[in-house]
mmCIF file of N, CA, C and O and ligand atoms in Angstrom:
data_model
loop_
_atom_site.group_PDB
_atom_site.id
_atom_site.type_symbol
_atom_site.label_atom_id
_atom_site.label_comp_id
_atom_site.label_asym_id
_atom_site.label_seq_id
_atom_site.Cartn_x
_atom_site.Cartn_y
_atom_site.Cartn_z
ATOM 1 N N MET H 270 82.434 -8.171 10.694
ATOM 2 C CA MET H 270 83.603 -8.506 11.479
ATOM 3 C C MET H 270 83.174 -8.691 12.932
ATOM 4 O O MET H 270 82.397 -7.901 13.459
ATOM 5 N N THR H 271 83.681 -9.736 13.534
ATOM 6 C CA THR H 271 83.331 -10.065 14.905
ATOM 7 C C THR H 271 84.593 -10.476 15.654
ATOM 8 O O THR H 271 85.397 -11.252 15.140
ATOM 9 N N LEU H 272 84.767 -9.963 16.828
ATOM 10 C CA LEU H 272 85.894 -10.381 17.651
ATOM 11 C C LEU H 272 85.651 -11.805 18.137
ATOM 12 O O LEU H 272 84.514 -12.179 18.468
ATOM 13 N N ALA H 273 86.702 -12.607 18.206
ATOM 14 C CA ALA H 273 86.571 -13.997 18.635
ATOM 15 C C ALA H 273 85.933 -14.090 20.018
ATOM 16 O O ALA H 273 85.116 -14.971 20.275
ATOM 17 N N ILE H 274 86.280 -13.179 20.894
ATOM 18 C CA ILE H 274 85.736 -13.236 22.264
ATOM 19 C C ILE H 274 84.225 -13.036 22.279
ATOM 20 O O ILE H 274 83.539 -13.534 23.168
ATOM 21 N N GLU H 275 83.682 -12.361 21.260
ATOM 22 C CA GLU H 275 82.237 -12.165 21.175
ATOM 23 C C GLU H 275 81.516 -13.451 20.787
ATOM 24 O O GLU H 275 80.291 -13.532 20.881
ATOM 25 N N CYS H 276 82.256 -14.471 20.353
ATOM 26 C CA CYS H 276 81.664 -15.731 19.913
ATOM 27 C C CYS H 276 81.623 -16.781 21.011
ATOM 28 O O CYS H 276 81.156 -17.899 20.770
ATOM 29 N N SER H 277 82.092 -16.422 22.178
ATOM 30 C CA SER H 277 82.107 -17.370 23.278
ATOM 31 C C SER H 277 80.712 -17.936 23.529
ATOM 32 O O SER H 277 79.746 -17.185 23.696
ATOM 33 N N GLY H 278 80.604 -19.259 23.499
ATOM 34 C CA GLY H 278 79.335 -19.920 23.775
ATOM 35 C C GLY H 278 78.392 -19.981 22.589
ATOM 36 O O GLY H 278 77.281 -20.488 22.712
ATOM 37 N N LYS H 279 78.820 -19.478 21.434
ATOM 38 C CA LYS H 279 77.947 -19.472 20.257
ATOM 39 C C LYS H 279 78.402 -20.526 19.255
ATOM 40 O O LYS H 279 79.573 -20.901 19.216
ATOM 41 N N ALA H 280 77.465 -21.014 18.454
ATOM 42 C CA ALA H 280 77.800 -21.956 17.393
ATOM 43 C C ALA H 280 78.460 -21.198 16.244
ATOM 44 O O ALA H 280 78.028 -20.105 15.896
ATOM 45 N N ILE H 281 79.510 -21.789 15.689
ATOM 46 C CA ILE H 281 80.231 -21.159 14.584
ATOM 47 C C ILE H 281 80.204 -22.106 13.396
ATOM 48 O O ILE H 281 80.576 -23.274 13.512
ATOM 49 N N GLY H 282 79.754 -21.623 12.251
ATOM 50 C CA GLY H 282 79.737 -22.418 11.029
ATOM 51 C C GLY H 282 80.760 -21.885 10.053
ATOM 52 O O GLY H 282 81.297 -20.803 10.237
ATOM 53 N N ASP H 283 81.054 -22.662 9.035
ATOM 54 C CA ASP H 283 81.967 -22.198 7.995
ATOM 55 C C ASP H 283 81.496 -22.722 6.638
ATOM 56 O O ASP H 283 80.454 -23.387 6.539
ATOM 57 N N HIS H 284 82.266 -22.420 5.596
ATOM 58 C CA HIS H 284 81.864 -22.802 4.253
ATOM 59 C C HIS H 284 81.759 -24.318 4.090
ATOM 60 O O HIS H 284 80.962 -24.800 3.289
ATOM 61 N N ARG H 285 82.536 -25.076 4.845
ATOM 62 C CA ARG H 285 82.459 -26.536 4.725
ATOM 63 C C ARG H 285 81.115 -27.045 5.214
ATOM 64 O O ARG H 285 80.542 -27.970 4.649
ATOM 65 N N ARG H 286 80.600 -26.448 6.275
ATOM 66 C CA ARG H 286 79.279 -26.844 6.788
ATOM 67 C C ARG H 286 78.205 -26.459 5.772
ATOM 68 O O ARG H 286 77.271 -27.221 5.512
ATOM 69 N N ILE H 287 78.339 -25.265 5.181
ATOM 70 C CA ILE H 287 77.358 -24.813 4.188
ATOM 71 C C ILE H 287 77.347 -25.776 3.001
ATOM 72 O O ILE H 287 76.291 -26.152 2.498
ATOM 73 N N SER H 288 78.526 -26.199 2.580
ATOM 74 C CA SER H 288 78.625 -27.152 1.469
ATOM 75 C C SER H 288 78.067 -28.517 1.873
ATOM 76 O O SER H 288 77.314 -29.131 1.114
ATOM 77 N N ALA H 289 78.419 -28.976 3.067
ATOM 78 C CA ALA H 289 77.942 -30.281 3.534
ATOM 79 C C ALA H 289 76.428 -30.305 3.656
ATOM 80 O O ALA H 289 75.802 -31.352 3.464
ATOM 81 N N ASP H 290 75.843 -29.148 3.945
ATOM 82 C CA ASP H 290 74.381 -29.056 4.059
ATOM 83 C C ASP H 290 73.709 -28.896 2.694
ATOM 84 O O ASP H 290 72.491 -28.737 2.624
ATOM 85 N N HIS H 291 74.498 -28.913 1.615
ATOM 86 C CA HIS H 291 73.993 -28.793 0.245
ATOM 87 C C HIS H 291 73.169 -27.517 0.058
ATOM 88 O O HIS H 291 72.084 -27.537 -0.531
ATOM 89 N N HIS H 292 73.703 -26.423 0.578
ATOM 90 C CA HIS H 292 73.018 -25.133 0.418
ATOM 91 C C HIS H 292 72.999 -24.758 -1.063
ATOM 92 O O HIS H 292 73.987 -24.970 -1.773
ATOM 93 N N PRO H 293 71.889 -24.208 -1.556
ATOM 94 C CA PRO H 293 71.799 -23.839 -2.977
ATOM 95 C C PRO H 293 72.876 -22.862 -3.443
ATOM 96 O O PRO H 293 73.139 -22.765 -4.644
ATOM 97 N N LEU H 294 73.507 -22.150 -2.538
ATOM 98 C CA LEU H 294 74.591 -21.249 -2.941
ATOM 99 C C LEU H 294 75.715 -22.004 -3.644
ATOM 100 O O LEU H 294 76.329 -21.480 -4.588
ATOM 101 N N ILE H 295 75.984 -23.228 -3.211
ATOM 102 C CA ILE H 295 77.103 -23.973 -3.776
ATOM 103 C C ILE H 295 76.860 -24.259 -5.263
ATOM 104 O O ILE H 295 77.707 -23.960 -6.111
ATOM 105 N N ASP H 296 75.699 -24.804 -5.586
ATOM 106 C CA ASP H 296 75.386 -25.087 -6.990
ATOM 107 C C ASP H 296 75.323 -23.801 -7.804
ATOM 108 O O ASP H 296 75.774 -23.763 -8.955
ATOM 109 N N ALA H 297 74.768 -22.741 -7.223
ATOM 110 C CA ALA H 297 74.644 -21.475 -7.951
ATOM 111 C C ALA H 297 76.021 -20.871 -8.238
ATOM 112 O O ALA H 297 76.250 -20.323 -9.321
ATOM 113 N N TYR H 298 76.936 -20.970 -7.287
ATOM 114 C CA TYR H 298 78.292 -20.443 -7.518
ATOM 115 C C TYR H 298 78.990 -21.206 -8.638
ATOM 116 O O TYR H 298 79.684 -20.622 -9.464
ATOM 117 N N VAL H 299 78.792 -22.514 -8.673
ATOM 118 C CA VAL H 299 79.402 -23.314 -9.735
ATOM 119 C C VAL H 299 78.741 -22.978 -11.079
ATOM 120 O O VAL H 299 79.418 -22.725 -12.076
ATOM 121 N N LYS H 300 77.416 -22.961 -11.100
ATOM 122 C CA LYS H 300 76.673 -22.708 -12.345
ATOM 123 C C LYS H 300 77.047 -21.368 -12.961
ATOM 124 O O LYS H 300 77.201 -21.255 -14.173
ATOM 125 N N HIS H 301 77.191 -20.348 -12.119
ATOM 126 C CA HIS H 301 77.456 -18.989 -12.617
ATOM 127 C C HIS H 301 78.952 -18.653 -12.664
ATOM 128 O O HIS H 301 79.298 -17.503 -12.885
ATOM 129 N N HIS H 302 79.797 -19.645 -12.461
ATOM 130 C CA HIS H 302 81.248 -19.418 -12.516
ATOM 131 C C HIS H 302 81.654 -18.244 -11.622
ATOM 132 O O HIS H 302 82.400 -17.359 -12.037
ATOM 133 N N ALA H 303 81.147 -18.248 -10.413
ATOM 134 C CA ALA H 303 81.430 -17.165 -9.477
ATOM 135 C C ALA H 303 82.730 -17.395 -8.715
ATOM 136 O O ALA H 303 82.978 -16.758 -7.700
ATOM 137 N N LEU H 304 83.536 -18.309 -9.202
ATOM 138 C CA LEU H 304 84.853 -18.517 -8.617
ATOM 139 C C LEU H 304 85.821 -18.939 -9.712
ATOM 140 O O LEU H 304 85.429 -19.521 -10.715
ATOM 141 N N GLN H 305 87.067 -18.579 -9.510
ATOM 142 C CA GLN H 305 88.120 -19.052 -10.417
ATOM 143 C C GLN H 305 89.127 -19.856 -9.588
ATOM 144 O O GLN H 305 89.038 -21.062 -9.530
ATOM 145 N N CYS H 306 90.049 -19.170 -8.896
ATOM 146 C CA CYS H 306 91.020 -19.926 -8.087
ATOM 147 C C CYS H 306 90.384 -20.440 -6.793
ATOM 148 O O CYS H 306 90.856 -21.405 -6.220
ATOM 149 N N GLY H 307 89.330 -19.787 -6.339
ATOM 150 C CA GLY H 307 88.625 -20.225 -5.149
ATOM 151 C C GLY H 307 89.153 -19.672 -3.836
ATOM 152 O O GLY H 307 88.584 -19.958 -2.776
ATOM 153 N N TYR H 308 90.211 -18.881 -3.897
ATOM 154 C CA TYR H 308 90.799 -18.354 -2.663
ATOM 155 C C TYR H 308 89.801 -17.521 -1.866
ATOM 156 O O TYR H 308 89.732 -17.617 -0.650
ATOM 157 N N CYS H 309 89.015 -16.735 -2.547
ATOM 158 C CA CYS H 309 88.075 -15.833 -1.873
ATOM 159 C C CYS H 309 86.717 -16.479 -1.615
ATOM 160 O O CYS H 309 85.899 -15.931 -0.888
ATOM 161 N N THR H 310 86.465 -17.610 -2.238
ATOM 162 C CA THR H 310 85.114 -18.175 -2.258
ATOM 163 C C THR H 310 84.528 -18.454 -0.867
ATOM 164 O O THR H 310 83.348 -18.154 -0.643
ATOM 165 N N PRO H 311 85.281 -19.019 0.079
ATOM 166 C CA PRO H 311 84.678 -19.249 1.398
ATOM 167 C C PRO H 311 84.108 -17.969 2.031
ATOM 168 O O PRO H 311 83.022 -17.999 2.608
ATOM 169 N N GLY H 312 84.821 -16.878 1.899
ATOM 170 C CA GLY H 312 84.327 -15.613 2.460
ATOM 171 C C GLY H 312 83.058 -15.147 1.785
ATOM 172 O O GLY H 312 82.110 -14.701 2.450
ATOM 173 N N PHE H 313 83.026 -15.241 0.465
ATOM 174 C CA PHE H 313 81.813 -14.845 -0.259
ATOM 175 C C PHE H 313 80.642 -15.742 0.120
ATOM 176 O O PHE H 313 79.524 -15.273 0.331
ATOM 177 N N ILE H 314 80.885 -17.048 0.201
ATOM 178 C CA ILE H 314 79.803 -17.992 0.501
ATOM 179 C C ILE H 314 79.239 -17.753 1.900
ATOM 180 O O ILE H 314 78.015 -17.709 2.100
ATOM 181 N N VAL H 315 80.110 -17.599 2.868
ATOM 182 C CA VAL H 315 79.650 -17.378 4.243
ATOM 183 C C VAL H 315 78.886 -16.063 4.344
ATOM 184 O O VAL H 315 77.831 -15.988 4.989
ATOM 185 N N THR H 316 79.380 -15.038 3.676
ATOM 186 C CA THR H 316 78.708 -13.735 3.707
ATOM 187 C C THR H 316 77.355 -13.815 3.003
ATOM 188 O O THR H 316 76.357 -13.275 3.491
ATOM 189 N N ALA H 317 77.329 -14.487 1.867
ATOM 190 C CA ALA H 317 76.072 -14.605 1.118
ATOM 191 C C ALA H 317 75.041 -15.396 1.909
ATOM 192 O O ALA H 317 73.856 -15.055 1.920
ATOM 193 N N LYS H 318 75.481 -16.455 2.582
ATOM 194 C CA LYS H 318 74.534 -17.241 3.392
ATOM 195 C C LYS H 318 73.969 -16.385 4.518
ATOM 196 O O LYS H 318 72.774 -16.429 4.804
ATOM 197 N N SER H 319 74.809 -15.620 5.148
ATOM 198 C CA SER H 319 74.334 -14.740 6.215
ATOM 199 C C SER H 319 73.291 -13.767 5.685
ATOM 200 O O SER H 319 72.262 -13.533 6.326
ATOM 201 N N LEU H 320 73.548 -13.224 4.506
ATOM 202 C CA LEU H 320 72.566 -12.319 3.897
ATOM 203 C C LEU H 320 71.243 -13.051 3.683
ATOM 204 O O LEU H 320 70.175 -12.538 4.066
ATOM 205 N N LEU H 321 71.299 -14.239 3.073
ATOM 206 C CA LEU H 321 70.063 -14.967 2.768
ATOM 207 C C LEU H 321 69.350 -15.447 4.025
ATOM 208 O O LEU H 321 68.133 -15.601 4.012
ATOM 209 N N ASP H 322 70.089 -15.664 5.095
ATOM 210 C CA ASP H 322 69.457 -16.046 6.366
ATOM 211 C C ASP H 322 68.606 -14.908 6.927
ATOM 212 O O ASP H 322 67.666 -15.148 7.685
ATOM 213 N N HIS H 323 68.959 -13.687 6.575
ATOM 214 C CA HIS H 323 68.250 -12.519 7.110
ATOM 215 C C HIS H 323 67.375 -11.811 6.079
ATOM 216 O O HIS H 323 66.581 -10.946 6.424
ATOM 217 N N ASN H 324 67.562 -12.137 4.819
ATOM 218 C CA ASN H 324 66.819 -11.471 3.747
ATOM 219 C C ASN H 324 66.559 -12.505 2.653
ATOM 220 O O ASN H 324 67.457 -12.827 1.875
ATOM 221 N N ALA H 325 65.332 -13.008 2.582
ATOM 222 C CA ALA H 325 65.009 -14.082 1.643
ATOM 223 C C ALA H 325 64.916 -13.602 0.208
ATOM 224 O O ALA H 325 64.980 -14.404 -0.724
ATOM 225 N N GLU H 326 64.736 -12.292 0.026
ATOM 226 C CA GLU H 326 64.577 -11.778 -1.333
ATOM 227 C C GLU H 326 65.414 -10.516 -1.515
ATOM 228 O O GLU H 326 64.873 -9.419 -1.712
ATOM 229 N N PRO H 327 66.731 -10.662 -1.462
ATOM 230 C CA PRO H 327 67.582 -9.467 -1.582
ATOM 231 C C PRO H 327 67.610 -8.940 -3.013
ATOM 232 O O PRO H 327 67.471 -9.699 -3.970
ATOM 233 N N THR H 328 67.783 -7.641 -3.116
ATOM 234 C CA THR H 328 67.980 -7.027 -4.430
ATOM 235 C C THR H 328 69.449 -7.173 -4.813
ATOM 236 O O THR H 328 70.301 -7.481 -3.965
ATOM 237 N N GLU H 329 69.741 -6.892 -6.077
ATOM 238 C CA GLU H 329 71.134 -6.952 -6.522
ATOM 239 C C GLU H 329 71.970 -5.934 -5.745
ATOM 240 O O GLU H 329 73.104 -6.227 -5.368
ATOM 241 N N ALA H 330 71.395 -4.772 -5.485
ATOM 242 C CA ALA H 330 72.126 -3.747 -4.734
ATOM 243 C C ALA H 330 72.419 -4.210 -3.310
ATOM 244 O O ALA H 330 73.517 -3.967 -2.777
ATOM 245 N N GLU H 331 71.452 -4.868 -2.696
ATOM 246 C CA GLU H 331 71.663 -5.379 -1.330
ATOM 247 C C GLU H 331 72.739 -6.463 -1.311
ATOM 248 O O GLU H 331 73.523 -6.550 -0.366
ATOM 249 N N ILE H 332 72.760 -7.285 -2.345
ATOM 250 C CA ILE H 332 73.789 -8.333 -2.430
ATOM 251 C C ILE H 332 75.165 -7.699 -2.571
ATOM 252 O O ILE H 332 76.116 -8.074 -1.877
ATOM 253 N N LYS H 333 75.270 -6.727 -3.476
ATOM 254 C CA LYS H 333 76.562 -6.066 -3.676
ATOM 255 C C LYS H 333 77.037 -5.397 -2.392
ATOM 256 O O LYS H 333 78.221 -5.460 -2.051
ATOM 257 N N GLU H 334 76.111 -4.773 -1.670
ATOM 258 C CA GLU H 334 76.477 -4.112 -0.417
ATOM 259 C C GLU H 334 76.931 -5.146 0.621
ATOM 260 O O GLU H 334 77.934 -4.957 1.307
ATOM 261 N N ALA H 335 76.205 -6.260 0.703
ATOM 262 C CA ALA H 335 76.546 -7.295 1.689
ATOM 263 C C ALA H 335 77.911 -7.916 1.401
ATOM 264 O O ALA H 335 78.662 -8.235 2.324
ATOM 265 N N LEU H 336 78.234 -8.072 0.121
ATOM 266 C CA LEU H 336 79.480 -8.740 -0.260
ATOM 267 C C LEU H 336 80.651 -7.782 -0.401
ATOM 268 O O LEU H 336 81.778 -8.214 -0.684
ATOM 269 N N ALA H 337 80.413 -6.512 -0.190
ATOM 270 C CA ALA H 337 81.429 -5.487 -0.463
ATOM 271 C C ALA H 337 82.710 -5.667 0.340
ATOM 272 O O ALA H 337 83.767 -5.220 -0.093
ATOM 273 N N GLY H 338 82.661 -6.323 1.475
ATOM 274 C CA GLY H 338 83.852 -6.501 2.289
ATOM 275 C C GLY H 338 84.760 -7.627 1.825
ATOM 276 O O GLY H 338 85.832 -7.840 2.381
ATOM 277 N N ASN H 339 84.335 -8.355 0.801
ATOM 278 C CA ASN H 339 85.123 -9.475 0.273
ATOM 279 C C ASN H 339 85.894 -9.025 -0.960
ATOM 280 O O ASN H 339 85.361 -8.328 -1.819
ATOM 281 N N LEU H 340 87.136 -9.448 -1.043
ATOM 282 C CA LEU H 340 87.974 -9.098 -2.188
ATOM 283 C C LEU H 340 88.289 -10.347 -3.005
ATOM 284 O O LEU H 340 88.495 -11.423 -2.443
ATOM 285 N N CYS H 341 88.317 -10.181 -4.323
ATOM 286 C CA CYS H 341 88.626 -11.285 -5.230
ATOM 287 C C CYS H 341 89.697 -10.823 -6.200
ATOM 288 O O CYS H 341 89.459 -9.951 -7.019
ATOM 289 N N ARG H 342 90.861 -11.444 -6.147
ATOM 290 C CA ARG H 342 91.943 -11.045 -7.052
ATOM 291 C C ARG H 342 91.701 -11.548 -8.470
ATOM 292 O O ARG H 342 92.363 -11.127 -9.403
ATOM 293 N N CYS H 343 90.774 -12.489 -8.638
ATOM 294 C CA CYS H 343 90.467 -13.010 -9.970
ATOM 295 C C CYS H 343 89.385 -12.195 -10.676
ATOM 296 O O CYS H 343 89.120 -12.421 -11.855
ATOM 297 N N GLY H 344 88.739 -11.296 -9.964
ATOM 298 C CA GLY H 344 87.760 -10.419 -10.602
ATOM 299 C C GLY H 344 86.453 -11.081 -10.945
ATOM 300 O O GLY H 344 85.866 -10.812 -11.989
ATOM 301 N N THR H 345 85.942 -11.919 -10.069
ATOM 302 C CA THR H 345 84.674 -12.606 -10.334
ATOM 303 C C THR H 345 83.461 -11.804 -9.882
ATOM 304 O O THR H 345 82.348 -12.326 -9.894
ATOM 305 N N TYR H 346 83.663 -10.561 -9.540
ATOM 306 C CA TYR H 346 82.585 -9.755 -8.929
ATOM 307 C C TYR H 346 81.258 -9.772 -9.685
ATOM 308 O O TYR H 346 80.206 -9.867 -9.049
ATOM 309 N N PRO H 347 81.247 -9.683 -11.001
ATOM 310 C CA PRO H 347 79.939 -9.640 -11.687
ATOM 311 C C PRO H 347 79.111 -10.909 -11.500
ATOM 312 O O PRO H 347 77.889 -10.875 -11.662
ATOM 313 N N GLN H 348 79.748 -12.019 -11.177
ATOM 314 C CA GLN H 348 79.035 -13.293 -11.091
ATOM 315 C C GLN H 348 78.365 -13.524 -9.734
ATOM 316 O O GLN H 348 77.412 -14.301 -9.642
ATOM 317 N N HIS H 349 78.846 -12.894 -8.699
ATOM 318 C CA HIS H 349 78.312 -13.147 -7.355
ATOM 319 C C HIS H 349 76.838 -12.791 -7.211
ATOM 320 O O HIS H 349 76.063 -13.607 -6.704
ATOM 321 N N PRO H 350 76.415 -11.604 -7.641
ATOM 322 C CA PRO H 350 74.986 -11.300 -7.504
ATOM 323 C C PRO H 350 74.104 -12.292 -8.257
ATOM 324 O O PRO H 350 73.035 -12.670 -7.765
ATOM 325 N N LYS H 351 74.549 -12.719 -9.428
ATOM 326 C CA LYS H 351 73.760 -13.689 -10.194
ATOM 327 C C LYS H 351 73.596 -14.983 -9.393
ATOM 328 O O LYS H 351 72.498 -15.553 -9.333
ATOM 329 N N ALA H 352 74.675 -15.450 -8.809
ATOM 330 C CA ALA H 352 74.627 -16.698 -8.043
ATOM 331 C C ALA H 352 73.757 -16.550 -6.798
ATOM 332 O O ALA H 352 72.957 -17.425 -6.478
ATOM 333 N N VAL H 353 73.894 -15.434 -6.112
ATOM 334 C CA VAL H 353 73.124 -15.241 -4.876
ATOM 335 C C VAL H 353 71.640 -15.073 -5.194
ATOM 336 O O VAL H 353 70.777 -15.617 -4.487
ATOM 337 N N LEU H 354 71.327 -14.337 -6.265
ATOM 338 C CA LEU H 354 69.915 -14.190 -6.650
ATOM 339 C C LEU H 354 69.306 -15.552 -6.973
ATOM 340 O O LEU H 354 68.169 -15.836 -6.586
ATOM 341 N N GLU H 355 70.054 -16.399 -7.662
ATOM 342 C CA GLU H 355 69.518 -17.718 -8.003
ATOM 343 C C GLU H 355 69.346 -18.574 -6.746
ATOM 344 O O GLU H 355 68.329 -19.258 -6.595
ATOM 345 N N ALA H 356 70.323 -18.541 -5.863
ATOM 346 C CA ALA H 356 70.205 -19.318 -4.626
ATOM 347 C C ALA H 356 69.007 -18.849 -3.807
ATOM 348 O O ALA H 356 68.284 -19.675 -3.232
ATOM 349 N N ALA H 357 68.781 -17.550 -3.771
ATOM 350 C CA ALA H 357 67.630 -17.011 -3.033
ATOM 351 C C ALA H 357 66.329 -17.534 -3.627
ATOM 352 O O ALA H 357 65.404 -17.911 -2.895
ATOM 353 N N GLN H 358 66.269 -17.567 -4.950
ATOM 354 C CA GLN H 358 65.060 -18.060 -5.605
ATOM 355 C C GLN H 358 64.842 -19.543 -5.292
ATOM 356 O O GLN H 358 63.722 -19.968 -4.995
ATOM 357 N N VAL H 359 65.902 -20.319 -5.348
ATOM 358 C CA VAL H 359 65.791 -21.758 -5.035
ATOM 359 C C VAL H 359 65.301 -21.954 -3.606
ATOM 360 O O VAL H 359 64.439 -22.780 -3.334
ATOM 361 N N LEU H 360 65.855 -21.163 -2.678
ATOM 362 C CA LEU H 360 65.421 -21.269 -1.279
ATOM 363 C C LEU H 360 63.949 -20.897 -1.115
ATOM 364 O O LEU H 360 63.217 -21.550 -0.374
ATOM 365 N N ARG H 361 63.520 -19.848 -1.807
ATOM 366 C CA ARG H 361 62.105 -19.430 -1.697
ATOM 367 C C ARG H 361 61.170 -20.501 -2.252
ATOM 368 O O ARG H 361 60.079 -20.698 -1.755
ATOM 369 N N GLU H 362 61.628 -21.176 -3.309
ATOM 370 C CA GLU H 362 60.805 -22.209 -3.930
ATOM 371 C C GLU H 362 60.870 -23.520 -3.150
ATOM 372 O O GLU H 362 60.157 -24.471 -3.481
ATOM 373 N N GLY H 363 61.767 -23.591 -2.180
ATOM 374 C CA GLY H 363 61.872 -24.781 -1.338
ATOM 375 C C GLY H 363 62.521 -25.960 -2.015
ATOM 376 O O GLY H 363 62.306 -27.100 -1.624
ATOM 377 N N SER H 364 63.297 -25.698 -3.060
ATOM 378 C CA SER H 364 63.959 -26.794 -3.783
ATOM 379 C C SER H 364 65.274 -27.134 -3.141
ATOM 380 O O SER H 364 65.923 -26.353 -2.562
HETATM 381 S S1 LIG O 588 88.274 -16.578 -7.367
HETATM 382 FE FE1 LIG O 588 90.379 -16.189 -7.138
HETATM 383 S S2 LIG O 588 90.478 -14.684 -5.588
HETATM 384 FE FE2 LIG O 588 88.392 -14.865 -6.052
#
């Protein structure tokens, strides 16, 4: 969580930019059915990208901890670590 005033002068990205940049998270989320209605998906995607930007090889526990602040009313929780682990692998392989 960040106060808006703390972002003054900083670049701000969102899930649309992540998708437009063809980040591997997008394909991994689709492949692993890590979304249903999609209401929560932007938050999960942005959080997961932040994790991968700082940790190229996160464990499942680290992923769960990083995503813990996101809520999903559809109950897709088991799929998120699978998608993030796959995206991390794709990024490491440079694909
Ligand atoms: S996919 Fe529906 S709220 Fe998460």
